[in-house]
Amino acid sequence: QQPVQSPQAVILREGEDAVINCSSSKALYSVHWYRQKHGEAPVFLMILLKGGEQKGHEKISASFNEKKQQSSLYLTASQLSYSGTYFCGTEVTGKLIFGQGTTLQVKP
Amino acid sequence: EAGVTQFPSHSVIEKGQTVTLRCDPISGHDNLYWYRRVMGKEIKFLLHFVKESKQDESGMPNNRFLAERTGGTYSTLKVQPAELEDSGVYFCASSQASPLNEQFFGPGTRLTVL
């Protein structure tokens, strides 16, 4: 039931792009994306709904592929502030089931 | 608008002791969630309140954990007696009426059981 994220870790240079995938073995109706910096609260990035459009927030966008039961998070022209652990969460009866997280490190 | 607050920020206790964590959600948020993150692992759901009622407590590890939400406002999570494996960061989150809304997370309580 827990979604699977890939890759587990990514190291980038500033300005490079990255894609984080979130896959589920069950039908997806909504996917939530959060970013957590070390020692801080997870921060909401966006929600993707089944049948919804691709969402974006500045240089971070996401897509939802219903057929593949997968969501992808796209980070374009990464900045140092993008560093952290990214979690996808699938909504199941009102609660979020999170993936194991993808650690992203952006270096100067 | 004040965010979700949690108290204490850190707690170090010995095995067998009792600890109570507190969460104050954003005012007006009916949904309140408790999650736990053990180091390096996923954020794991513990339970969900809608106002003062437990909607889903399927993630509670065992009967050593007791959660309450008095009057549908703040919530407490008590661990009694604490075991080593209870160590981790306990997050509280709240959201407005629809569960599909963004969940706002608190800063977490880091619990260390020695």
CSV table of C-alpha atoms in Angstrom, one decimal:
chain,number,residue,atom,x,y,z
A,1,GLN,CA,0.0,0.0,0.0
A,2,GLN,CA,2.9,2.3,0.6
A,3,PRO,CA,3.9,4.1,-2.6
A,4,VAL,CA,7.5,3.6,-3.8
A,5,GLN,CA,9.7,6.5,-4.6
A,6,SER,CA,12.7,6.5,-6.9
A,7,PRO,CA,15.4,7.4,-6.8
A,8,GLN,CA,16.2,7.1,-3.1
A,9,ALA,CA,18.8,9.9,-3.3
A,10,VAL,CA,20.0,12.5,-5.8
A,11,ILE,CA,23.0,14.8,-5.8
A,12,LEU,CA,22.8,17.8,-8.1
A,13,ARG,CA,24.8,20.8,-9.0
A,14,GLU,CA,22.9,24.1,-8.9
A,15,GLY,CA,21.0,24.7,-12.1
A,16,GLU,CA,20.6,21.0,-12.9
A,17,ASP,CA,17.2,19.3,-13.3
A,18,ALA,CA,15.8,16.3,-11.4
A,19,VAL,CA,12.8,14.0,-11.6
A,20,ILE,CA,11.4,12.1,-8.6
A,21,ASN,CA,8.9,9.3,-9.2
A,22,CYS,CA,6.2,8.0,-7.0
A,23,SER,CA,4.5,4.7,-7.9
A,24,SER,CA,1.7,2.8,-6.4
A,25,SER,CA,0.5,-0.8,-6.8
A,26,LYS,CA,-3.1,0.4,-6.2
A,27,ALA,CA,-5.2,2.9,-8.0
A,28,LEU,CA,-4.2,6.5,-7.3
A,29,TYR,CA,-6.8,9.2,-6.7
A,30,SER,CA,-4.6,11.9,-5.3
A,31,VAL,CA,-1.0,12.4,-4.7
A,32,HIS,CA,0.4,14.9,-2.3
A,33,TRP,CA,4.0,16.1,-2.5
A,34,TYR,CA,5.9,17.5,0.5
A,35,ARG,CA,9.5,18.6,1.2
A,36,GLN,CA,11.2,18.3,4.5
A,37,LYS,CA,14.4,20.0,5.4
A,38,HIS,CA,16.5,18.5,8.2
A,39,GLY,CA,14.9,19.3,11.6
A,40,GLU,CA,11.9,21.1,10.2
A,41,ALA,CA,8.3,20.4,9.5
A,42,PRO,CA,7.3,18.8,6.1
A,43,VAL,CA,6.1,21.6,3.8
A,44,PHE,CA,3.3,21.1,1.3
A,45,LEU,CA,4.3,21.5,-2.3
A,46,MET,CA,1.2,20.5,-4.3
A,47,ILE,CA,-1.7,18.0,-4.7
A,48,LEU,CA,-2.3,16.1,-7.9
A,49,LEU,CA,-5.8,14.8,-8.4
A,50,LYS,CA,-7.0,12.0,-10.7
A,51,GLY,CA,-8.0,13.6,-13.9
A,52,GLY,CA,-6.4,16.9,-12.9
A,53,GLU,CA,-3.9,18.9,-14.8
A,54,GLN,CA,-0.2,19.1,-14.3
A,55,LYS,CA,0.5,21.4,-11.4
A,56,GLY,CA,3.4,23.8,-11.0
A,57,HIS,CA,5.0,26.0,-8.4
A,58,GLU,CA,7.8,28.2,-9.7
A,59,LYS,CA,10.3,25.8,-11.0
A,60,ILE,CA,8.8,22.7,-9.4
A,61,SER,CA,6.0,20.9,-11.2
A,62,ALA,CA,4.4,17.5,-11.1
A,63,SER,CA,2.4,15.2,-13.2
A,64,PHE,CA,0.0,12.4,-12.6
A,65,ASN,CA,-0.2,9.3,-14.9
A,66,GLU,CA,-3.3,7.4,-14.0
A,67,LYS,CA,-2.5,4.5,-16.3
A,68,LYS,CA,0.9,3.9,-14.8
A,69,GLN,CA,-0.4,4.8,-11.3
A,70,GLN,CA,2.5,7.1,-11.0
A,71,SER,CA,3.3,10.7,-10.2
A,72,SER,CA,6.5,12.5,-11.1
A,73,LEU,CA,7.9,15.6,-9.5
A,74,TYR,CA,10.1,17.8,-11.7
A,75,LEU,CA,12.6,20.2,-10.3
A,76,THR,CA,14.0,22.5,-12.9
A,77,ALA,CA,17.2,24.6,-12.7
A,78,SER,CA,17.6,23.5,-9.1
A,79,GLN,CA,18.6,25.9,-6.4
A,80,LEU,CA,20.4,25.3,-3.1
A,81,SER,CA,17.1,25.8,-1.3
A,82,TYR,CA,15.7,22.7,-3.0
A,83,SER,CA,17.8,20.5,-0.8
A,84,GLY,CA,15.8,18.2,1.5
A,85,THR,CA,13.8,15.0,1.5
A,86,TYR,CA,10.8,14.8,-0.8
A,87,PHE,CA,7.9,12.7,0.1
A,88,CYS,CA,4.9,11.7,-1.9
A,89,GLY,CA,1.8,10.7,-0.1
A,90,THR,CA,-1.3,8.9,-1.4
A,91,GLU,CA,-4.6,9.6,0.2
A,92,VAL,CA,-6.3,6.5,1.6
A,93,THR,CA,-9.6,7.0,3.5
A,94,GLY,CA,-8.6,10.5,4.6
A,95,LYS,CA,-5.1,9.7,5.7
A,96,LEU,CA,-1.8,10.1,3.9
A,97,ILE,CA,0.4,7.1,3.2
A,98,PHE,CA,3.9,8.4,2.5
A,99,GLY,CA,6.6,6.9,0.4
A,100,GLN,CA,10.0,6.3,1.9
A,101,GLY,CA,11.3,9.7,0.7
A,102,THR,CA,13.9,10.9,-1.8
A,103,THR,CA,16.9,12.8,-0.4
A,104,LEU,CA,17.9,15.6,-2.7
A,105,GLN,CA,21.2,17.5,-2.2
A,106,VAL,CA,22.0,20.5,-4.4
A,107,LYS,CA,25.6,21.6,-4.3
A,108,PRO,CA,27.0,24.9,-5.5
B,1,GLU,CA,-2.3,33.1,11.2
B,2,ALA,CA,-0.5,30.8,13.7
B,3,GLY,CA,0.6,27.5,12.3
B,4,VAL,CA,0.5,24.1,14.0
B,5,THR,CA,2.4,24.1,17.2
B,6,GLN,CA,3.8,21.1,19.1
B,7,PHE,CA,5.2,20.8,22.6
B,8,PRO,CA,7.8,19.9,23.7
B,9,SER,CA,10.2,20.2,20.8
B,10,HIS,CA,12.5,17.5,22.3
B,11,SER,CA,12.0,14.9,25.0
B,12,VAL,CA,14.6,12.5,26.4
B,13,ILE,CA,13.2,9.8,28.7
B,14,GLU,CA,14.2,6.4,30.0
B,15,LYS,CA,12.6,3.2,29.0
B,16,GLY,CA,9.5,2.6,31.1
B,17,GLN,CA,8.7,6.3,31.7
B,18,THR,CA,5.7,8.1,30.4
B,19,VAL,CA,5.7,11.0,28.0
B,20,THR,CA,2.8,13.2,26.8
B,21,LEU,CA,3.1,15.2,23.5
B,22,ARG,CA,0.8,18.0,22.7
B,23,CYS,CA,-0.4,19.4,19.4
B,24,ASP,CA,-2.3,22.7,18.8
B,25,PRO,CA,-3.7,22.6,15.3
B,26,ILE,CA,-4.6,25.7,13.2
B,27,SER,CA,-7.7,27.2,14.5
B,28,GLY,CA,-10.8,26.0,12.7
B,29,HIS,CA,-9.2,22.9,11.3
B,30,ASP,CA,-11.4,19.9,12.1
B,31,ASN,CA,-8.9,17.3,10.9
B,32,LEU,CA,-5.9,16.5,13.1
B,33,TYR,CA,-3.4,13.8,12.3
B,34,TRP,CA,-0.5,12.3,14.1
B,35,TYR,CA,2.5,10.9,12.2
B,36,ARG,CA,5.8,9.5,13.2
B,37,ARG,CA,9.1,9.4,11.4
B,38,VAL,CA,11.8,7.1,12.6
B,39,MET,CA,15.3,8.2,11.4
B,40,GLY,CA,15.8,7.7,7.7
B,41,LYS,CA,12.4,6.1,7.1
B,42,GLU,CA,9.0,7.2,5.9
B,43,ILE,CA,6.6,9.5,7.6
B,44,LYS,CA,4.1,6.9,9.0
B,45,PHE,CA,0.5,7.6,9.8
B,46,LEU,CA,-0.6,7.0,13.4
B,47,LEU,CA,-4.2,8.4,13.7
B,48,HIS,CA,-6.7,10.9,12.5
B,49,PHE,CA,-9.2,12.9,14.4
B,50,VAL,CA,-12.2,14.7,13.0
B,51,LYS,CA,-13.1,17.2,15.7
B,52,GLU,CA,-13.0,15.2,18.9
B,53,SER,CA,-13.7,11.9,17.3
B,54,LYS,CA,-11.1,9.3,16.3
B,55,GLN,CA,-11.7,8.7,12.6
B,56,ASP,CA,-8.9,6.2,12.1
B,57,GLU,CA,-6.4,4.9,14.5
B,58,SER,CA,-5.1,2.0,12.4
B,59,GLY,CA,-1.6,3.3,12.6
B,60,MET,CA,-1.2,3.3,16.4
B,61,PRO,CA,1.5,0.8,17.1
B,62,ASN,CA,0.0,-0.8,20.3
B,63,ASN,CA,-2.0,0.0,23.4
B,64,ARG,CA,0.9,1.9,25.0
B,65,PHE,CA,-0.1,4.8,22.8
B,66,LEU,CA,-3.2,6.9,23.8
B,67,ALA,CA,-4.4,9.9,21.8
B,68,GLU,CA,-7.0,12.3,22.9
B,69,ARG,CA,-8.5,15.5,21.4
B,70,THR,CA,-10.3,17.4,24.1
B,71,GLY,CA,-13.3,19.4,22.7
B,72,GLY,CA,-12.0,19.1,19.2
B,73,THR,CA,-9.2,21.6,19.8
B,74,TYR,CA,-5.7,20.5,20.9
B,75,SER,CA,-4.6,16.9,21.0
B,76,THR,CA,-2.3,14.9,23.2
B,77,LEU,CA,-0.4,11.7,22.5
B,78,LYS,CA,0.7,9.8,25.5
B,79,VAL,CA,3.2,6.9,25.4
B,80,GLN,CA,3.1,4.7,28.6
B,81,PRO,CA,5.4,3.0,29.2
B,82,ALA,CA,7.9,4.1,26.6
B,83,GLU,CA,10.1,1.6,24.8
B,84,LEU,CA,13.3,2.1,22.9
B,85,GLU,CA,11.6,1.6,19.5
B,86,ASP,CA,9.2,4.5,20.2
B,87,SER,CA,12.1,6.9,19.5
B,88,GLY,CA,11.5,9.2,16.5
B,89,VAL,CA,10.0,12.5,15.5
B,90,TYR,CA,6.3,12.8,16.1
B,91,PHE,CA,4.5,15.2,13.8
B,92,CYS,CA,1.1,16.6,14.1
B,93,ALA,CA,-0.8,18.0,11.1
B,94,SER,CA,-4.1,19.6,10.6
B,95,SER,CA,-6.3,20.4,7.6
B,96,GLN,CA,-9.7,21.9,6.8
B,97,ALA,CA,-12.8,20.0,6.3
B,98,SER,CA,-12.0,18.0,3.2
B,99,PRO,CA,-9.2,15.5,3.6
B,100,LEU,CA,-8.0,16.4,0.1
B,101,ASN,CA,-6.9,19.7,1.4
B,102,GLU,CA,-3.3,20.5,2.2
B,103,GLN,CA,-2.1,19.2,5.5
B,104,PHE,CA,-0.2,21.7,7.6
B,105,PHE,CA,2.5,20.0,9.6
B,106,GLY,CA,3.9,21.1,13.0
B,107,PRO,CA,7.6,21.2,13.7
B,108,GLY,CA,7.5,17.9,15.4
B,109,THR,CA,8.6,16.5,18.8
B,110,ARG,CA,11.8,14.6,18.8
B,111,LEU,CA,11.4,11.7,21.3
B,112,THR,CA,14.4,9.8,22.4
B,113,VAL,CA,13.9,6.8,24.7
B,114,LEU,CA,17.1,5.6,26.4
